[in-house]
Amino acid sequence: MSALRGKTIVVGVTGGIAAYKAVDVCRRLVDAGAHVVAVMTEGAEHFIGRTTLSALCSEPVQSSLWDEASPIPHTRLGQRADLIVVVPATARLIGAYAGGLSTDLLTNTLLATRAPVIVCPAMHTEMWEHPAVQDNLALLARRGVIVVEPDEGRLAGGDLGKGRLASPERIVAVVERTLGRGDLGGLHVVVTAGGTREPIDAVRVIANRSSGKQGYAVAAEAVSRGATVTLISTVELATPPGVQLVSVETAAQMEAAVQSAAETADIVVMAAAVADFRPTLTVGHKLKKDDGAPSIVLEPTPDILAGLGARKRPGQTLVGFAAETSDLVANAEAKLRRKNLDLIVANDVSASGVGFQHDTNAVCLLRPDASMVTISLTDKRSVARAVVDIVVEIRAGLS
Ligand code: PMT
């Protein structure tokens, strides 16, 4: 049975030349058994007629906050929806949504929903590449919005380049995957993110530069593909919708949380930067400068991932990250074997734009059979997607 049967899908249509392709998307969704409601912006009405969409969809097109009998149309639609897909999404819509601006029925609906949201941008290449558009999309992706990247090809006016709306087939496949619980459906994924902080005294800690962005991107990707996700984190970023957050601070707290969550985990992804050493003693008060520089004696922390590797259950998939500044592949391979992992994601954190704190990363994905996939510098969500793709491939080999 189609994953879409009986689902209420709101299709937002904005004012771009690709708006005519929304007609095809609506038709395919209705054919698959979904209850489809189209919401048009004022701009969209310059490109396609309301009558066409109303005739194809399951109920008349909506476009205004004001002309409905219902007193609260702006929240009602968002609450009813099992999923919202915006086809095409213009730079204006993306900017308004990222900025939390409710300027019309569509933006109100997007802000009033807890359902998964898919945006399908389409615009000229110059606009697509503009940092403002890319930053807004990266922000939306971090919040768990699924972005269906445009294709390269012929654009309005005959130009060639990236910005052409993804094909209706691809858009509907993403809708199906999102509603059909995706390729991680039924699986429990545990992800760690951020750097641990090991207290020296009441106010000082030994920390590292991890922002948690890469781990949060993995969590957002896993939940968008149908997994039940537990995110064990030391940082306070926006939790992707649907993800269960466990906040920790030290390596010991992270170890306890990971061990507990891993009991039911099918997949564990350790993207966190766990301290390798911690002070043997933590002073309960603030050390006084006047007492002179303290001698801090360090002891090793438990290696959480190596512990999981030693007790790995049949069918469990363990993914580690390796932050290196030299001999990337050799060092990562040694960790892969020592910790009994199925995959290690190696990043050379001395390279520009790679690893700690950046919105981007570049990685090598290494498996015990010596196979290697290289992902050159891209946003962290794309790295997360590549990691999950390989995990799915590994698990397909288990069955
Ligand atoms: O958080 P961001 O700012 O987005 O940056 C991302 C990142 C650079 C933190 C991430 O891409 C990354 O590389 N994470 C792993 C960092 C690290 O601690 O690497 P490592 O080579 O020291 O550790 C190898 C693996 O063992 C890691 O999966 C780590 O989580 C795990 N480990 C390490 C030490 C320890 N005591 N216990 C562990 O489980």
Coordinates of C-alpha atoms and ligand atoms in Angstrom, one line a residue:
M1 CA 0.0 0.0 0.0
S2 CA 1.2 3.5 -0.8
A3 CA 2.8 5.3 2.2
L4 CA 0.7 8.3 1.1
R5 CA -2.8 6.8 1.3
G6 CA -5.0 8.8 3.6
K7 CA -2.3 11.3 4.5
T8 CA -3.1 15.0 4.3
I9 CA -0.4 16.8 2.4
V10 CA -0.3 20.6 2.0
V11 CA 1.4 21.7 -1.2
G12 CA 2.7 25.3 -1.0
V13 CA 3.1 26.9 -4.4
T14 CA 5.1 30.1 -4.7
G15 CA 5.7 32.6 -7.5
G16 CA 8.3 31.1 -9.8
I17 CA 8.2 29.9 -13.4
A18 CA 8.4 26.3 -12.1
A19 CA 5.0 26.7 -10.4
Y20 CA 3.5 24.8 -13.3
K21 CA 5.3 21.7 -12.2
A22 CA 3.5 21.8 -8.9
V23 CA 0.4 20.7 -10.9
D24 CA 2.2 17.5 -11.7
V25 CA 3.4 17.0 -8.1
C26 CA -0.2 17.4 -6.9
R27 CA -1.6 15.0 -9.4
R28 CA 1.0 12.3 -8.5
L29 CA 0.2 12.8 -4.7
V30 CA -3.5 12.5 -5.3
D31 CA -3.0 9.4 -7.5
A32 CA -1.0 7.8 -4.7
G33 CA -4.0 8.3 -2.4
A34 CA -3.1 11.4 -0.5
H35 CA -5.6 14.2 0.5
V36 CA -3.9 17.2 -1.1
V37 CA -4.5 20.8 -0.2
A38 CA -2.7 23.5 -2.3
V39 CA -1.9 26.8 -0.8
M40 CA -0.8 29.5 -3.3
T41 CA 1.0 32.7 -2.6
E42 CA 0.0 35.9 -4.4
G43 CA 3.1 35.5 -6.7
A44 CA 2.1 31.9 -7.7
E45 CA -1.2 33.2 -9.1
H46 CA 0.9 35.1 -11.8
F47 CA 2.2 31.8 -13.0
I48 CA -0.7 29.2 -12.7
G49 CA -4.4 29.4 -12.4
R50 CA -6.3 28.5 -9.2
T51 CA -8.8 26.5 -11.2
T52 CA -6.2 24.1 -12.4
L53 CA -5.0 23.3 -9.0
S54 CA -8.4 23.2 -7.4
A55 CA -9.6 20.8 -10.0
L56 CA -6.7 18.4 -9.4
C57 CA -6.4 18.7 -5.6
S58 CA -8.7 17.2 -3.0
E59 CA -10.2 20.5 -2.0
P60 CA -10.3 24.1 -3.3
V61 CA -7.0 26.0 -3.4
Q62 CA -6.4 28.3 -0.4
S63 CA -4.4 31.5 -0.6
S64 CA -5.8 34.1 1.9
L65 CA -5.7 34.4 5.6
W66 CA -8.9 36.4 5.5
D67 CA -11.5 34.8 3.2
E68 CA -12.3 31.6 5.0
A69 CA -15.2 30.8 7.3
S70 CA -12.8 29.3 9.8
P71 CA -11.5 31.9 12.3
I72 CA -8.0 30.4 12.4
P73 CA -7.1 29.2 8.9
H74 CA -3.4 30.0 9.5
T75 CA -3.0 27.3 12.2
R76 CA -5.7 24.9 11.1
L77 CA -4.0 23.9 7.9
G78 CA -0.6 23.4 9.6
Q79 CA -2.2 21.3 12.3
R80 CA -4.1 19.1 9.9
A81 CA -1.1 18.4 7.7
D82 CA 0.9 15.2 7.9
L83 CA 3.5 16.8 5.7
I84 CA 4.0 20.2 3.9
V85 CA 5.9 20.4 0.7
V86 CA 6.7 23.7 -1.0
V87 CA 7.0 23.4 -4.8
P88 CA 8.7 25.6 -6.0
A89 CA 10.2 27.5 -3.1
T90 CA 11.4 31.0 -4.1
A91 CA 14.2 32.9 -2.4
R92 CA 11.6 35.1 -0.8
L93 CA 9.7 32.2 0.8
I94 CA 12.9 30.6 2.0
G95 CA 14.0 33.8 3.6
A96 CA 10.7 34.5 5.2
Y97 CA 10.4 30.9 6.6
A98 CA 14.0 31.0 7.9
G99 CA 13.4 34.3 9.5
G100 CA 10.1 33.3 11.1
L101 CA 8.1 35.9 9.2
S102 CA 4.4 35.1 8.8
T103 CA 3.5 37.3 5.8
D104 CA 0.8 35.2 4.1
L105 CA -1.2 32.0 4.5
L106 CA 1.7 29.8 3.4
T107 CA 4.3 31.2 5.8
N108 CA 1.7 31.1 8.6
T109 CA 1.0 27.5 7.8
L110 CA 4.7 26.6 7.8
L111 CA 5.2 28.3 11.2
A112 CA 2.1 26.6 12.7
T113 CA 3.0 23.0 11.8
R114 CA 4.8 20.3 13.6
A115 CA 4.6 18.1 10.5
P116 CA 7.7 17.4 8.4
V117 CA 8.4 20.1 5.9
I118 CA 10.1 19.7 2.5
V119 CA 11.2 22.7 0.5
C120 CA 12.1 22.5 -3.2
P121 CA 13.9 25.6 -4.2
A122 CA 13.9 26.8 -7.8
M123 CA 15.5 30.1 -9.0
H124 CA 18.2 31.5 -11.2
T125 CA 21.8 30.2 -10.5
E126 CA 23.0 33.6 -9.2
M127 CA 20.1 33.7 -6.7
W128 CA 20.7 30.0 -5.7
E129 CA 24.4 30.7 -5.1
H130 CA 23.8 33.9 -3.1
P131 CA 25.1 33.5 0.4
A132 CA 21.8 34.8 1.9
V133 CA 19.9 32.0 0.2
Q134 CA 22.4 29.3 1.1
D135 CA 22.6 30.5 4.7
N136 CA 18.8 30.5 5.0
L137 CA 18.6 27.0 3.5
A138 CA 21.4 25.7 5.9
L139 CA 19.5 27.2 8.8
L140 CA 16.3 25.5 7.7
A141 CA 18.2 22.2 7.2
R142 CA 19.6 22.5 10.7
R143 CA 16.0 22.8 12.0
G144 CA 15.1 19.5 10.3
V145 CA 13.5 20.9 7.1
I146 CA 14.2 18.7 4.2
V147 CA 15.7 20.5 1.2
V148 CA 15.3 19.0 -2.2
E149 CA 18.2 20.6 -4.1
P150 CA 17.5 21.9 -7.6
D151 CA 18.9 20.3 -10.7
E152 CA 21.3 21.8 -13.2
G153 CA 19.8 22.5 -16.6
R154 CA 17.9 25.1 -18.7
L155 CA 16.3 27.9 -16.7
A156 CA 13.8 30.5 -17.6
G157 CA 15.1 32.9 -20.3
G158 CA 17.3 30.1 -21.8
D159 CA 20.1 30.3 -19.2
L160 CA 21.9 27.2 -18.2
G161 CA 22.9 26.4 -14.6
K162 CA 21.8 25.1 -11.2
G163 CA 18.4 26.2 -10.0
R164 CA 16.0 24.2 -12.0
L165 CA 13.3 22.6 -9.8
A166 CA 13.9 18.9 -9.0
S167 CA 11.7 16.6 -11.1
P168 CA 8.2 15.9 -9.8
E169 CA 9.3 12.2 -9.6
R170 CA 12.2 13.1 -7.3
I171 CA 10.0 15.4 -5.1
V172 CA 7.3 12.7 -4.7
A173 CA 9.9 10.1 -3.9
V174 CA 11.2 12.4 -1.1
V175 CA 7.6 12.8 0.2
E176 CA 7.1 9.0 0.1
R177 CA 10.3 8.4 1.9
T178 CA 9.5 10.9 4.6
L179 CA 6.0 9.7 5.2
G180 CA 6.8 6.0 4.5
R181 CA 9.3 6.1 7.5
G182 CA 12.2 6.0 5.0
D183 CA 15.1 3.6 4.9
L184 CA 15.8 3.9 8.6
G185 CA 12.2 3.2 9.5
G186 CA 11.8 1.1 12.7
L187 CA 15.5 1.6 13.7
H188 CA 16.8 3.2 16.8
V189 CA 19.8 5.5 16.1
V190 CA 21.9 7.0 18.9
V191 CA 24.0 10.0 17.9
T192 CA 26.5 12.0 20.1
A193 CA 27.4 15.6 19.5
G194 CA 29.5 18.3 20.9
G195 CA 32.7 18.4 23.0
T196 CA 32.7 17.1 26.6
R197 CA 33.7 19.5 29.4
E198 CA 35.8 18.1 32.3
P199 CA 35.7 20.3 35.4
I200 CA 38.9 21.5 37.1
D201 CA 37.2 23.5 39.8
A202 CA 33.8 25.0 40.4
V203 CA 34.1 27.3 37.3
R204 CA 36.9 26.1 35.0
V205 CA 36.8 23.2 32.6
I206 CA 39.0 21.3 30.1
A207 CA 37.0 21.6 26.8
N208 CA 37.5 21.4 23.1
R209 CA 36.2 23.2 20.0
S210 CA 33.4 21.0 18.9
S211 CA 30.2 22.9 18.2
G212 CA 28.0 19.9 17.8
K213 CA 26.9 20.9 14.3
Q214 CA 28.1 17.7 12.6
G215 CA 26.3 15.5 15.2
Y216 CA 23.1 17.5 15.0
A217 CA 23.2 17.1 11.2
V218 CA 23.5 13.3 11.6
A219 CA 20.5 13.3 14.0
A220 CA 18.4 15.5 11.6
E221 CA 19.2 13.3 8.7
A222 CA 18.4 10.0 10.6
V223 CA 15.1 11.3 11.9
S224 CA 14.1 12.6 8.4
R225 CA 14.7 9.0 7.2
G226 CA 12.4 7.4 9.7
A227 CA 14.6 6.5 12.6
T228 CA 13.8 6.9 16.2
V229 CA 16.7 9.1 17.3
T230 CA 18.3 9.7 20.6
L231 CA 20.8 12.6 20.5
I232 CA 23.3 12.8 23.4
S233 CA 24.7 16.2 23.4
T234 CA 26.8 18.7 25.3
V235 CA 25.6 21.7 23.4
E236 CA 22.5 23.8 23.1
L237 CA 21.6 23.9 19.4
A238 CA 18.0 23.7 18.2
T239 CA 16.9 20.0 18.6
P240 CA 15.7 18.7 15.2
P241 CA 11.9 18.0 15.4
G242 CA 11.2 14.4 16.5
V243 CA 14.6 13.8 18.1
Q244 CA 14.9 12.9 21.7
L245 CA 17.6 15.0 23.4
V246 CA 19.7 13.8 26.4
S247 CA 22.0 16.6 27.7
V248 CA 25.3 15.7 29.2
E249 CA 28.5 17.6 30.1
T250 CA 31.4 15.2 30.9
A251 CA 32.8 12.1 29.3
A252 CA 31.6 10.0 32.2
Q253 CA 28.0 11.4 31.8
M254 CA 28.2 10.8 28.1
E255 CA 29.4 7.2 28.7
A256 CA 26.5 6.5 31.0
A257 CA 24.0 8.0 28.6
V258 CA 25.4 6.2 25.6
Q259 CA 25.6 2.8 27.4
S260 CA 22.0 3.1 28.4
A261 CA 20.7 4.2 24.9
A262 CA 22.9 1.7 23.1
E263 CA 21.1 -1.2 24.8
T264 CA 18.3 -0.7 22.3
A265 CA 20.3 1.0 19.5
D266 CA 20.6 -0.5 16.1
I267 CA 23.0 2.2 15.0
V268 CA 25.4 4.3 17.1
V269 CA 27.1 7.3 15.6
M270 CA 29.8 9.0 17.8
A271 CA 30.3 12.4 16.3
A272 CA 31.1 13.9 19.7
A273 CA 34.6 15.0 20.6
V274 CA 35.1 13.2 23.9
A275 CA 38.0 14.4 26.1
D276 CA 40.7 11.8 26.3
F277 CA 41.9 13.0 29.7
R278 CA 40.3 14.6 32.7
P279 CA 41.6 16.0 36.0
T280 CA 42.0 13.2 38.7
L281 CA 40.5 15.6 41.2
T282 CA 37.9 18.3 40.8
V283 CA 38.0 21.1 43.4
G284 CA 34.5 22.0 44.6
H285 CA 35.3 25.8 44.9
K286 CA 36.9 28.3 42.6
L287 CA 40.7 28.1 42.8
K288 CA 42.2 31.4 43.9
K289 CA 44.8 33.1 41.6
D290 CA 46.6 34.2 44.7
D291 CA 47.3 30.6 45.7
G292 CA 49.5 30.2 42.6
A293 CA 49.1 28.1 39.4
P294 CA 47.7 24.7 40.3
S295 CA 49.3 21.4 39.2
I296 CA 46.6 19.5 37.4
V297 CA 47.1 15.8 37.3
L298 CA 45.2 14.1 34.4
E299 CA 43.9 10.6 34.0
P300 CA 42.5 8.9 30.8
T301 CA 38.7 9.0 30.3
P302 CA 36.9 5.8 29.3
D303 CA 36.9 5.2 25.6
I304 CA 33.1 5.0 25.1
L305 CA 33.2 3.8 21.5
A306 CA 35.9 1.1 22.2
G307 CA 33.6 -0.1 25.0
L308 CA 30.7 -0.4 22.6
G309 CA 32.9 -2.1 20.1
A310 CA 34.0 -4.7 22.6
R311 CA 30.3 -5.5 23.5
K312 CA 28.8 -5.0 20.0
R313 CA 25.5 -6.9 19.6
P314 CA 24.9 -8.9 16.3
G315 CA 23.1 -6.5 13.9
Q316 CA 24.3 -3.4 15.7
T317 CA 26.2 -0.9 13.5
L318 CA 28.9 1.3 15.1
V319 CA 30.1 4.5 13.4
G320 CA 33.0 6.6 14.8
F321 CA 34.5 9.9 13.7
A322 CA 38.2 10.5 13.6
A323 CA 39.5 14.1 14.0
E324 CA 43.1 14.1 12.7
T325 CA 45.7 16.7 11.8
S326 CA 48.1 14.3 9.9
D327 CA 48.1 10.8 8.3
L328 CA 44.3 11.0 8.0
V329 CA 43.6 7.6 6.5
A330 CA 46.3 5.6 8.5
N331 CA 45.2 7.0 11.8
A332 CA 41.5 6.6 11.1
E333 CA 42.0 3.0 10.0
A334 CA 43.8 2.2 13.2
K335 CA 40.8 3.6 15.2
L336 CA 38.4 1.7 13.0
R337 CA 40.1 -1.6 13.9
R338 CA 41.0 -0.9 17.5
K339 CA 37.4 0.1 18.3
N340 CA 35.7 -2.7 16.2
L341 CA 33.7 -0.2 14.1
D342 CA 31.7 -0.8 10.9
L343 CA 32.5 2.7 9.6
I344 CA 34.8 5.6 10.5
V345 CA 34.3 9.1 9.2
A346 CA 37.7 10.7 9.1
N347 CA 38.1 14.5 8.9
D348 CA 41.4 16.4 8.6
V349 CA 40.6 19.2 11.1
S350 CA 43.7 21.2 10.1
A351 CA 42.2 21.8 6.6
S352 CA 40.3 25.0 5.8
G353 CA 36.6 24.8 6.4
V354 CA 36.8 21.2 7.8
G355 CA 35.7 19.9 11.2
F356 CA 35.3 21.9 14.3
Q357 CA 32.8 24.8 14.3
H358 CA 32.5 25.2 10.5
D359 CA 29.2 24.7 8.7
T360 CA 31.1 22.6 6.2
N361 CA 33.2 19.4 6.4
A362 CA 35.2 17.2 4.1
V363 CA 35.6 13.5 5.1
C364 CA 36.8 10.0 4.1
L365 CA 34.4 7.2 4.9
L366 CA 36.4 4.0 5.7
R367 CA 35.1 0.5 6.2
P368 CA 36.9 -2.6 7.5
D369 CA 37.0 -4.1 4.0
A370 CA 39.3 -1.1 3.1
S371 CA 36.7 0.5 0.9
M372 CA 36.9 4.3 1.0
V373 CA 34.5 7.1 -0.1
T374 CA 35.7 10.6 -0.2
I375 CA 33.3 13.6 0.3
S376 CA 34.9 16.9 -0.6
L377 CA 34.1 20.1 1.2
T378 CA 30.3 20.5 1.5
D379 CA 27.7 21.4 4.2
K380 CA 27.5 19.1 7.2
R381 CA 24.0 17.9 6.3
S382 CA 25.3 16.5 3.0
V383 CA 28.1 14.7 5.0
A384 CA 25.4 13.3 7.3
R385 CA 23.5 12.1 4.3
A386 CA 26.5 10.3 2.9
V387 CA 27.2 8.7 6.3
V388 CA 23.6 7.5 6.5
D389 CA 23.7 6.2 2.9
I390 CA 26.7 4.0 3.7
V391 CA 25.1 2.8 7.0
V392 CA 22.0 1.8 5.0
E393 CA 24.3 0.0 2.5
I394 CA 26.2 -1.8 5.4
R395 CA 22.9 -2.9 7.0
A396 CA 21.6 -4.2 3.7
G397 CA 24.6 -6.5 3.6
L398 CA 23.6 -7.9 7.0
S399 CA 20.3 -9.3 5.8
Ligands
PMT1 O1 31.1 19.4 16.4 P1 31.5 20.2 15.2 O2 32.0 21.5 15.5 O3 30.5 20.1 14.1 O4 32.8 19.4 14.6 C1 32.7 18.1 14.1 C2 33.8 17.2 14.7 C3 35.2 17.7 14.2 C4 33.8 17.2 16.2 C5 33.5 15.7 14.2 O5 33.5 15.8 12.8 C6 34.5 14.7 14.7 O6 35.6 14.5 14.1 N1 34.2 14.1 15.8 C7 35.1 13.2 16.5 C8 36.1 13.9 17.3 C9 37.1 13.0 18.1 O7 37.0 13.0 19.3 O8 37.8 12.2 17.4 P2 38.9 11.1 18.0 O9 39.6 10.8 16.8 O10 39.6 11.7 19.2 O11 37.9 10.0 18.5 C10 37.6 8.9 17.7 C11 36.2 8.4 18.0 O12 36.2 7.8 19.4 C12 35.1 9.4 18.0 O13 34.0 8.9 17.4 C13 34.9 9.8 19.4 O14 33.6 10.2 19.7 C14 35.2 8.4 20.1 N2 35.8 8.6 21.5 C15 36.9 9.3 21.7 C16 37.4 9.4 23.0 C17 36.7 8.8 24.0 N3 37.2 8.8 25.3 N4 35.6 8.1 23.8 C18 35.1 8.0 22.6 O15 34.1 7.3 22.4

